[in-house]
PDB file of C-alpha atoms in Angstrom:
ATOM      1  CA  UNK A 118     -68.680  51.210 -62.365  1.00 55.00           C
ATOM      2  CA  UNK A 119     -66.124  52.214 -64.831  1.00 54.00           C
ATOM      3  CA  UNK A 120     -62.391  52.602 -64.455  1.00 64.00           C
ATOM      4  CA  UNK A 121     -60.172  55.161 -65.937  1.00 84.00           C
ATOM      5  CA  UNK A 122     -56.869  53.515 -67.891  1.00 92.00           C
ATOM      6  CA  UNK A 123     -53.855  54.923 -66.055  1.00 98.00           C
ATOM      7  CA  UNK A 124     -51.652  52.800 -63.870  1.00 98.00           C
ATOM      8  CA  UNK A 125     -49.878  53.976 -60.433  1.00 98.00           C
ATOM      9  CA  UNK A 126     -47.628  52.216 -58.168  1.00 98.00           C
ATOM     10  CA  UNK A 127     -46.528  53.391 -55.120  1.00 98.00           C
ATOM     11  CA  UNK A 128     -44.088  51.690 -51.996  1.00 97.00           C
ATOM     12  CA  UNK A 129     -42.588  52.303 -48.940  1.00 95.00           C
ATOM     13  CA  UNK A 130     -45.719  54.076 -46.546  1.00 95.00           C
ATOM     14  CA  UNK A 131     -44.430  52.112 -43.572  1.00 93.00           C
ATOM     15  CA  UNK A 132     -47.867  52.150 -41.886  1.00 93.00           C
ATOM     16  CA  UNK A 133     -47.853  52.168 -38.299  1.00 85.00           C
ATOM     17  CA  UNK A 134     -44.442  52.659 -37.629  1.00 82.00           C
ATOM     18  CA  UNK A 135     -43.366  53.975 -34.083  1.00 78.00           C
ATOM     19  CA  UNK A 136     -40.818  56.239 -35.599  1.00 79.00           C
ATOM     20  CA  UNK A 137     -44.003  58.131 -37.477  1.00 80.00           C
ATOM     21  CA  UNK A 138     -44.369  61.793 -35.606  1.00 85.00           C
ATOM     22  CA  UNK A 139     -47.886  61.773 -36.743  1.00 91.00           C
ATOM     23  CA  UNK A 140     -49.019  58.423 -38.334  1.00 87.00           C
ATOM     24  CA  UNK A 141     -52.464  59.390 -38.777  1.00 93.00           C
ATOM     25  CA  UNK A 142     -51.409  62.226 -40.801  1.00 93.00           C
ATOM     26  CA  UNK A 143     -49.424  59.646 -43.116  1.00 94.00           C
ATOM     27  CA  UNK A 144     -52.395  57.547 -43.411  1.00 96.00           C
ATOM     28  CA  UNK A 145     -55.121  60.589 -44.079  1.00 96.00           C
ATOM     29  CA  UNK A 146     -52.745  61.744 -46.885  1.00 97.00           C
ATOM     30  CA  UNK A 147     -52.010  58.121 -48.209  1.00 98.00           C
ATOM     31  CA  UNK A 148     -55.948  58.068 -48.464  1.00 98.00           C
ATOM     32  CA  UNK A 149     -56.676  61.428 -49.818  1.00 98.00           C
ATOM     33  CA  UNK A 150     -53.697  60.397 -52.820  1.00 98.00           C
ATOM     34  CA  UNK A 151     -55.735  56.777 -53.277  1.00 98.00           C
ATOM     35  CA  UNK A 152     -59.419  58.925 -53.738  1.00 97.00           C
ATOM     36  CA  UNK A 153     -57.545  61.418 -55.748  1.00 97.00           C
ATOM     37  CA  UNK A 154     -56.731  58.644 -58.586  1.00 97.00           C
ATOM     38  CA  UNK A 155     -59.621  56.636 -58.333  1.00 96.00           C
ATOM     39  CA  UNK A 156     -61.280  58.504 -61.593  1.00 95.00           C
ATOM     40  CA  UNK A 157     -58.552  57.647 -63.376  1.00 96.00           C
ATOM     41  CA  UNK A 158     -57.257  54.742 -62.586  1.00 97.00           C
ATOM     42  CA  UNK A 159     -57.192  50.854 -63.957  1.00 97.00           C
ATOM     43  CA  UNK A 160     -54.944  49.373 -61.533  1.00 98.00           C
ATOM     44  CA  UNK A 161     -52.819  50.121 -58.517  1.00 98.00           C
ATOM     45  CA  UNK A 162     -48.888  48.437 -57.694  1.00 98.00           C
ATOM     46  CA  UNK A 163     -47.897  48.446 -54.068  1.00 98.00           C
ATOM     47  CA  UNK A 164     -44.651  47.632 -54.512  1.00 97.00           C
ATOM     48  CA  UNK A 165     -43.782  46.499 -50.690  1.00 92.00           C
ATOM     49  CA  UNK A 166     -43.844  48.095 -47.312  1.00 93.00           C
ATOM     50  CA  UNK A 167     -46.707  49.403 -47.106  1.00 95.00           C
ATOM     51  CA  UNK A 168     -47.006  48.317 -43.728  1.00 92.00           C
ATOM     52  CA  UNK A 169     -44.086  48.438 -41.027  1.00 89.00           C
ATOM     53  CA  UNK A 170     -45.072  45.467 -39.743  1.00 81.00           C
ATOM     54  CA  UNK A 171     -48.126  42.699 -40.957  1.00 81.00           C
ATOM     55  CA  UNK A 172     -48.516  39.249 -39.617  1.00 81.00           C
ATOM     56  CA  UNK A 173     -51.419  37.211 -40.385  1.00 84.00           C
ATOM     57  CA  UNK A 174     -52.594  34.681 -37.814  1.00 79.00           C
ATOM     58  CA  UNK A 175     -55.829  32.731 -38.321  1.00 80.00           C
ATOM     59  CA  UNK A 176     -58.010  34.728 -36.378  1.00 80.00           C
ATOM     60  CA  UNK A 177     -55.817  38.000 -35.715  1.00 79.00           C
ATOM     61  CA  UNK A 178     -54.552  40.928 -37.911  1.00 84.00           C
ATOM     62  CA  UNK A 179     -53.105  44.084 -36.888  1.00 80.00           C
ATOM     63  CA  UNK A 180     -54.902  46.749 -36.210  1.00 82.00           C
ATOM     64  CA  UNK A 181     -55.024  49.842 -37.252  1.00 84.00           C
ATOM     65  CA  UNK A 182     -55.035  51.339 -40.730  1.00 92.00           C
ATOM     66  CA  UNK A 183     -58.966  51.088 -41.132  1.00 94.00           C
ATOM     67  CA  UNK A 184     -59.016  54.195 -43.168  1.00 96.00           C
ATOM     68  CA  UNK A 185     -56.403  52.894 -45.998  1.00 97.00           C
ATOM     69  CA  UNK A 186     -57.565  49.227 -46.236  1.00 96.00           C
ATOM     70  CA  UNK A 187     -61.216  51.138 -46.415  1.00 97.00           C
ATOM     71  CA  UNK A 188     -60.161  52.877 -49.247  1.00 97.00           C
ATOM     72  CA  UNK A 189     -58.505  50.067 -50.829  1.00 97.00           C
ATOM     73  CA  UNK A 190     -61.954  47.992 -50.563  1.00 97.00           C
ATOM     74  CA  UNK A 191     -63.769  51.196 -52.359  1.00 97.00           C
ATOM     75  CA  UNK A 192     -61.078  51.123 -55.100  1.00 97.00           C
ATOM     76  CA  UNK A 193     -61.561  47.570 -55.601  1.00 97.00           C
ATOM     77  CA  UNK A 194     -65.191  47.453 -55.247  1.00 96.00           C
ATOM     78  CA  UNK A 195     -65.139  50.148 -58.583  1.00 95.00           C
ATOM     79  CA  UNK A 196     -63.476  47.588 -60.909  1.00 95.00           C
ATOM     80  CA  UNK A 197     -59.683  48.711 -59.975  1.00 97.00           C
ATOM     81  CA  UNK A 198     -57.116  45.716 -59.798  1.00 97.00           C
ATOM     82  CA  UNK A 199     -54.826  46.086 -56.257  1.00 98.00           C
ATOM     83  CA  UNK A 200     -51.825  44.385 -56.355  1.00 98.00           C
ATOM     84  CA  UNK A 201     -50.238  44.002 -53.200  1.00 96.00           C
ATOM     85  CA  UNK A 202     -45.889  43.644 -53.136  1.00 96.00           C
ATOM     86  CA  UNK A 203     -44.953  41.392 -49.956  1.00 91.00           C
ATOM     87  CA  UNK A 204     -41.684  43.964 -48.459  1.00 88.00           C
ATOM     88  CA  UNK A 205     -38.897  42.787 -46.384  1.00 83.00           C
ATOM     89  CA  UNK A 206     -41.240  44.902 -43.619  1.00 80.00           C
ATOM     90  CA  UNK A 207     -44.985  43.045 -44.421  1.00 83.00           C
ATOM     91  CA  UNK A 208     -43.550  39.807 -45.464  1.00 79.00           C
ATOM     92  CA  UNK A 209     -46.128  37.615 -43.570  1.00 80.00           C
ATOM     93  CA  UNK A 210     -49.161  38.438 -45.878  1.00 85.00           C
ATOM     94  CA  UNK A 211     -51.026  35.449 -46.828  1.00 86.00           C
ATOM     95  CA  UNK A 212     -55.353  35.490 -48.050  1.00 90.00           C
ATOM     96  CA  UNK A 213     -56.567  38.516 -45.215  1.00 92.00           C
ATOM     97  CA  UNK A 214     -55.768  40.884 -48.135  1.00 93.00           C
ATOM     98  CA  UNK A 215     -57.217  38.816 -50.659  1.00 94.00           C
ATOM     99  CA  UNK A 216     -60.113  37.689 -49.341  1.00 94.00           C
ATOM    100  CA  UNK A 217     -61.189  41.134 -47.712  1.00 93.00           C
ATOM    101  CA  UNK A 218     -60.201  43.573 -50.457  1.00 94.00           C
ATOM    102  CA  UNK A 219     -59.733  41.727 -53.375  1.00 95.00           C
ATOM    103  CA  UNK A 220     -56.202  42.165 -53.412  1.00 96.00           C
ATOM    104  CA  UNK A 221     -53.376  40.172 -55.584  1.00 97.00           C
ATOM    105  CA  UNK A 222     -50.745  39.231 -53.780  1.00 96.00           C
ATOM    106  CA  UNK A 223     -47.030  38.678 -55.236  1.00 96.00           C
ATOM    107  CA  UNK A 224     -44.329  37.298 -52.885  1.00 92.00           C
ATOM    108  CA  UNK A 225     -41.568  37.359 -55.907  1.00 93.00           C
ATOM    109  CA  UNK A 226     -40.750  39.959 -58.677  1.00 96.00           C
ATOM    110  CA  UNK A 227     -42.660  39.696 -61.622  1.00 98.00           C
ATOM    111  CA  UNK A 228     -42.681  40.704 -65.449  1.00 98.00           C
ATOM    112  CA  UNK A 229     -45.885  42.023 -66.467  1.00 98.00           C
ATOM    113  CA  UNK A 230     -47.331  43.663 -70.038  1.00 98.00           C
ATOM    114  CA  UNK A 231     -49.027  46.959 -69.465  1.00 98.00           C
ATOM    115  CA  UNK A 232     -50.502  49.085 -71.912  1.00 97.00           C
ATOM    116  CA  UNK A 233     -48.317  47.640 -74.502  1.00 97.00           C
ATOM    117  CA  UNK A 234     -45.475  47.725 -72.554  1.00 98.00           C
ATOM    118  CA  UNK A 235     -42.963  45.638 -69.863  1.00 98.00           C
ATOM    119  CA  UNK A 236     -42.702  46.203 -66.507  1.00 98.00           C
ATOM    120  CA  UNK A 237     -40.022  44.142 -64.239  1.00 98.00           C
ATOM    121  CA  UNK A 238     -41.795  45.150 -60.853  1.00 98.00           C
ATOM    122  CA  UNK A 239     -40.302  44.187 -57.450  1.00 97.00           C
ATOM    123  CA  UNK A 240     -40.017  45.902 -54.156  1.00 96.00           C
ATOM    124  CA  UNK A 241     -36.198  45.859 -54.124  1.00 92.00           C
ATOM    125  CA  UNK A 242     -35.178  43.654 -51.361  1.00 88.00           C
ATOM    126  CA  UNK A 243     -35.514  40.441 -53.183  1.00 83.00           C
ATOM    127  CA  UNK A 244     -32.657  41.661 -55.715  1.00 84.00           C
ATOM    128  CA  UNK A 245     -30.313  42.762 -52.605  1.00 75.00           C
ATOM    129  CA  UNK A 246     -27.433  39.986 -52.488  1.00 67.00           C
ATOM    130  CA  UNK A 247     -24.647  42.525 -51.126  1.00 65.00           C
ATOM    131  CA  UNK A 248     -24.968  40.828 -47.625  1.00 62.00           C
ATOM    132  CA  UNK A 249     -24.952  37.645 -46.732  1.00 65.00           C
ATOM    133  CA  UNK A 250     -26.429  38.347 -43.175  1.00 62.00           C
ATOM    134  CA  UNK A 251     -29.375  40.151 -44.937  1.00 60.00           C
ATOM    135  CA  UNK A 252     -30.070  37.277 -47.291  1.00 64.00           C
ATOM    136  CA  UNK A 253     -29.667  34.702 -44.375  1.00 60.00           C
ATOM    137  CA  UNK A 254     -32.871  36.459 -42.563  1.00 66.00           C
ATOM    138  CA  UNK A 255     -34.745  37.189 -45.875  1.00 65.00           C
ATOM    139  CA  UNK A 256     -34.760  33.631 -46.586  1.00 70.00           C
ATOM    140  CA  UNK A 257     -35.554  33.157 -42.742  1.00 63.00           C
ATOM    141  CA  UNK A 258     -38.692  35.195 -42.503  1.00 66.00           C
ATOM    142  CA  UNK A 259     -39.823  33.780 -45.817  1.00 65.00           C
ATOM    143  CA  UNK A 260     -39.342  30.094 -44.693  1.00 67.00           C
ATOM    144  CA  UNK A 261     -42.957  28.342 -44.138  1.00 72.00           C
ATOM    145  CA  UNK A 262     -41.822  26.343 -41.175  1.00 66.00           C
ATOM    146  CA  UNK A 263     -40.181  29.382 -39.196  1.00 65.00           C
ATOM    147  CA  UNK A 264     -43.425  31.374 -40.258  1.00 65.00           C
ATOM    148  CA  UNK A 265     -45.164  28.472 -38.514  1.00 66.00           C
ATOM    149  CA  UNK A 266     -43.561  28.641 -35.266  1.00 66.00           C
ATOM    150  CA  UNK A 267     -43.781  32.104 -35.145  1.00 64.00           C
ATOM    151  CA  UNK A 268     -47.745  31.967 -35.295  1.00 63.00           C
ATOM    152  CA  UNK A 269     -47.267  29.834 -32.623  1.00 67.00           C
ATOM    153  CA  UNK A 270     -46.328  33.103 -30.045  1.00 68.00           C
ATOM    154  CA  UNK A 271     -48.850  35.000 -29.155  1.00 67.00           C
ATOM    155  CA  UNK A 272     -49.506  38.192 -30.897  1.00 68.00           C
ATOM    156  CA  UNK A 273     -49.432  40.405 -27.194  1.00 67.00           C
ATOM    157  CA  UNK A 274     -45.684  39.580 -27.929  1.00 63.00           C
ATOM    158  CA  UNK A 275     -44.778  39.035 -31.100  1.00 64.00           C
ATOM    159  CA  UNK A 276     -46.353  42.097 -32.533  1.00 63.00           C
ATOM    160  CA  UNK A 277     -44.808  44.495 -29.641  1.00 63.00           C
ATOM    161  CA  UNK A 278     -41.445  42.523 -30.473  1.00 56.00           C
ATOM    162  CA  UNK A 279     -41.711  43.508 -34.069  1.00 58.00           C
ATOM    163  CA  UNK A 280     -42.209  47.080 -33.718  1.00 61.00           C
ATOM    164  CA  UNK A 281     -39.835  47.695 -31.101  1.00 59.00           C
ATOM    165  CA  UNK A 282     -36.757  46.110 -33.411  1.00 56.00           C
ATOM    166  CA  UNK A 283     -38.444  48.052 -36.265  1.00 55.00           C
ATOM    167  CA  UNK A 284     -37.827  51.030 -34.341  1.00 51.00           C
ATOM    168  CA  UNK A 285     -34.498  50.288 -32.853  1.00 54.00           C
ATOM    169  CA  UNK A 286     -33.187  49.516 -36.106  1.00 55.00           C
ATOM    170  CA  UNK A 287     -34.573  52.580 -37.763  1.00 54.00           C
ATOM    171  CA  UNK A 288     -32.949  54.474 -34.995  1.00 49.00           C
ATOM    172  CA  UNK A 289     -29.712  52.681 -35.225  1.00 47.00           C
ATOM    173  CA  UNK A 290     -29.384  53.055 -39.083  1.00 47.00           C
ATOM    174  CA  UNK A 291     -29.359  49.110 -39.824  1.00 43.00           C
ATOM    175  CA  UNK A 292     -32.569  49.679 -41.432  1.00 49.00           C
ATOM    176  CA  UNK A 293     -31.857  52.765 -43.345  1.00 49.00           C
ATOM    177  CA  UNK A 294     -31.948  52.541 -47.220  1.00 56.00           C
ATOM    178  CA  UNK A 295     -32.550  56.163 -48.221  1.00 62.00           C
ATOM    179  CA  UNK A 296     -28.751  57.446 -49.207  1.00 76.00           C
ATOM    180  CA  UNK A 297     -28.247  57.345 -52.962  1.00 77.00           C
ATOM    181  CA  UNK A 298     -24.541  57.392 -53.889  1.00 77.00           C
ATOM    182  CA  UNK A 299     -24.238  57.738 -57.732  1.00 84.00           C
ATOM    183  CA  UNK A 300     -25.318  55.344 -60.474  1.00 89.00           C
ATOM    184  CA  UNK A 301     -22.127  53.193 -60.115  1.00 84.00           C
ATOM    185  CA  UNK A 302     -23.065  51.551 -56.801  1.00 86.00           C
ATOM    186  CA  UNK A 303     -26.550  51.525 -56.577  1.00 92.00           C
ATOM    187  CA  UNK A 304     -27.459  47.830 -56.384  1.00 92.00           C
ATOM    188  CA  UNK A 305     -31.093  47.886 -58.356  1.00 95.00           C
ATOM    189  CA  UNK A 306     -29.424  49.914 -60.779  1.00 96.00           C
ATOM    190  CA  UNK A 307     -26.617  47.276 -61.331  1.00 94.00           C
ATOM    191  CA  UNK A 308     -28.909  44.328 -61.238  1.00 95.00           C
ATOM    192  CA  UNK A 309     -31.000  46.060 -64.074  1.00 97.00           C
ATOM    193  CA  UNK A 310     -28.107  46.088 -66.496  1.00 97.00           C
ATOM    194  CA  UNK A 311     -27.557  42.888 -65.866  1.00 96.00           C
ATOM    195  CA  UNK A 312     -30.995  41.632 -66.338  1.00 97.00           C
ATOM    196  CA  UNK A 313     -31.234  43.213 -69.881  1.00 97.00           C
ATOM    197  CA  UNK A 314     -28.234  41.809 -71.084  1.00 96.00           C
ATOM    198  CA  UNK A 315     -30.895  38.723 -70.855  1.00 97.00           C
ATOM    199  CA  UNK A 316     -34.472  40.511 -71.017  1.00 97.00           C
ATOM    200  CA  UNK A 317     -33.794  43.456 -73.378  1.00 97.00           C
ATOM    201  CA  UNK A 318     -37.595  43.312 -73.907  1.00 97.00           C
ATOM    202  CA  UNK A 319     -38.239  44.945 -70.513  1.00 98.00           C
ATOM    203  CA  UNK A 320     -38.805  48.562 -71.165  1.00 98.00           C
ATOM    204  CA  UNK A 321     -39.480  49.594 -67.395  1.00 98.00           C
ATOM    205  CA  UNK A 322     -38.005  48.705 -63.993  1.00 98.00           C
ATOM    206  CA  UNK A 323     -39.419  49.761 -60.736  1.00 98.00           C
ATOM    207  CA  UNK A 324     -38.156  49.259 -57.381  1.00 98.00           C
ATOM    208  CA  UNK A 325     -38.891  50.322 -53.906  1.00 95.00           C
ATOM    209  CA  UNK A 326     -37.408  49.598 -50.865  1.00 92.00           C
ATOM    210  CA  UNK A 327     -34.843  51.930 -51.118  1.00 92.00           C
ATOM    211  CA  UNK A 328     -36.547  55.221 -50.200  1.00 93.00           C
ATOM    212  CA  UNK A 329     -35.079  57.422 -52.813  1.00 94.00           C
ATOM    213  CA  UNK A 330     -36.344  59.041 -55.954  1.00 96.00           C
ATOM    214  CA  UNK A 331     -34.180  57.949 -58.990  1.00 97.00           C
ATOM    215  CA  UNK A 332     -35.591  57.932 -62.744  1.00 97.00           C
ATOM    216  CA  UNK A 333     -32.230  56.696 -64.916  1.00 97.00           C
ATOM    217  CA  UNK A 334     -31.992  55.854 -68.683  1.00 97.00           C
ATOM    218  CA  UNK A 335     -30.469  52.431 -69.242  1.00 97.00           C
ATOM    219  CA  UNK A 336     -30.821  51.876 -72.730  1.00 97.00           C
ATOM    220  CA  UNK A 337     -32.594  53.753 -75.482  1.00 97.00           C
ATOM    221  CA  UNK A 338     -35.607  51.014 -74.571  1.00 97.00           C
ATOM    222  CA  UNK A 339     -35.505  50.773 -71.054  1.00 98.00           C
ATOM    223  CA  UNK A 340     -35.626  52.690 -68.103  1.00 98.00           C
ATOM    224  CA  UNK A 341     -35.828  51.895 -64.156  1.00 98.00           C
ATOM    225  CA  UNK A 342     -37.099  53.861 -61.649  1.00 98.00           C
ATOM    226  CA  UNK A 343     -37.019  53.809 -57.623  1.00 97.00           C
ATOM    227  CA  UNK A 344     -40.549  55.178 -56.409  1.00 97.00           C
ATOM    228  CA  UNK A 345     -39.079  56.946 -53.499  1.00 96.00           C
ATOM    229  CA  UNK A 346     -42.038  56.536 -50.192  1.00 95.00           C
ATOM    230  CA  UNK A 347     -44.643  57.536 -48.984  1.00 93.00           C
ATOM    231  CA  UNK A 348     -42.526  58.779 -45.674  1.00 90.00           C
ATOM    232  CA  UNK A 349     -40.694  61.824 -46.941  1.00 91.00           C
ATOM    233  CA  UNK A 350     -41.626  62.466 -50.292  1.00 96.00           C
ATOM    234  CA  UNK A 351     -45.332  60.909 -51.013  1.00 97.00           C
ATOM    235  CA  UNK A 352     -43.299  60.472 -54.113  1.00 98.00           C
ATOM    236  CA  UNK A 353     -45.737  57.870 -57.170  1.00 98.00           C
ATOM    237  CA  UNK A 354     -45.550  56.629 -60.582  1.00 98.00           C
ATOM    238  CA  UNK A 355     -48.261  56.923 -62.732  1.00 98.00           C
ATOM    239  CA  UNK A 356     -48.512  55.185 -66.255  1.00 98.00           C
ATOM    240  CA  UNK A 357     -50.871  55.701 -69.035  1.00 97.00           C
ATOM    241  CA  UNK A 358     -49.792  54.037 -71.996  1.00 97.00           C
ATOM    242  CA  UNK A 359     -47.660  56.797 -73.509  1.00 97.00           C
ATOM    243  CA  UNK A 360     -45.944  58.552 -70.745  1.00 97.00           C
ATOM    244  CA  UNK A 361     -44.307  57.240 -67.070  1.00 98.00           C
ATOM    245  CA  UNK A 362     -43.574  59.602 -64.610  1.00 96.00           C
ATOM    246  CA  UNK A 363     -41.872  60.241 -61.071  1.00 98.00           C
ATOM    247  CA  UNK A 364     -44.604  62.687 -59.154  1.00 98.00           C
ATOM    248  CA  UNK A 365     -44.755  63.830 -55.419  1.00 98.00           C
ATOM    249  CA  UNK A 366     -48.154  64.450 -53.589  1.00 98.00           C
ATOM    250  CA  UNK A 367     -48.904  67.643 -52.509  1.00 93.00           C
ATOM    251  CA  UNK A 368     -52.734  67.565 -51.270  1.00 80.00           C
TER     252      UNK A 368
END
């Protein structure tokens, strides 16, 4: 079946989240955006969080979210590349994905070519060394032994322990990355500069994680861009070789 040649990356949908008024609303517009581009489209970046919680035992998954992985598995099955972004919610992703859907899963930041031209692509978190608390349980969760003892709970608590500090920390503010204070001390924005002093071949940046819209001009080469989510402002990039732009959803 043939694919179209524009590129879209998206973040931040926090599937299944308790703090959702209407999740299956979320999810029915999340899948009416993914049949909207599938015409069009080449390949598709979910740049982290997608889900608000994923843990992959041998046997189990969580469930739920039938109609998007559905969808995903039709845009795959047409010849459209899905690359899946490991968050600092859906860290525990390991072949499910993969094997079911075809997926590509990244668990670092990566540089990538497209349409003749570079993309730093990341979902935001790994970049975030402002705390020292933050990076302690980053490096935690992401630690294969600790991941092994944790599959060693079973999911009746694990999963119910997850969501309910998902929630409480939403609630609390903790877990609340969505206020954007001005150029001069917004972290992705600060490590970007500093990566092109290095890379000046990297024409595009794009984040997520941080639940705000933000399209900046570093350079007269490069931009960066923070796709917003898919929580308040179905907010997406889209790519086709000659022009990348910051859209919101509105079917």
């Amino acid at each position: 079946m043939r694919k179209g040649n524009k590129i879209y990356f998206i973040s931040d949908a926090h599937l299944g989240a308790r703090f959702h008024r209407d999740p299956r609303a979320i999810e029915n517009k999340l899948v009416r955006w993914l049949d909207s581009i599938k015409e069009d489209a080449s390949a598709l970046y979910l740049l982290g969080d997608m889900f608000d919680y994923w843990y992959e035992y041998k046997y189990v998954v969580p469930k739920g979210h039938v109609r998007f992985l559905g969808k995903l598995a039709e845009l795959s099955d047409r010849g459209i590349e899905i690359h899946f972004f490991i968050g600092n919610h859906d860290i525990w992703m390991f072949d499910y994905l993969e094997k079911e859907i075809g997926a590509i899963i990244h668990r670092e930041p990566i540089t990538v070519d497209l349409l003749g031209k570079r993309f730093f692509l990341a979902h935001g978190d790994e970049v975030d060394n402002r705390s020292l608390a933050f990076r302690f349980i980053r490096s935690l969760f992401r630690n294969k032994f600790c991941q092994w003892l944790y599959a060693g709970i079973h999911p009746r608590w694990s999963f119910g322990f997850a969501m309910g500090w998902s929630l409480s920390s939403r609630k609390s503010g903790l877990d609340r990355e969505d206020k954007y204070e001005g150029e001069a001390s917004e972290y992705l924005v600060a490590f970007s500069k500093d990566y092109l002093q290095t890379h000046p071949d990297i024409n595009f940046f794009i984040f997520g994680h941080r639940h705000v819209m933000l399209d900046l001009q570093l350079t007269h080469t490069s931009r960066m861009l923070i796709g917003g989510d898919w929580m308040q402002f179905f907010s997406y990039i889209e790519w086709d070789g000659t022009t990348l732009f910051l859209d919101q959803f509105e079917g």
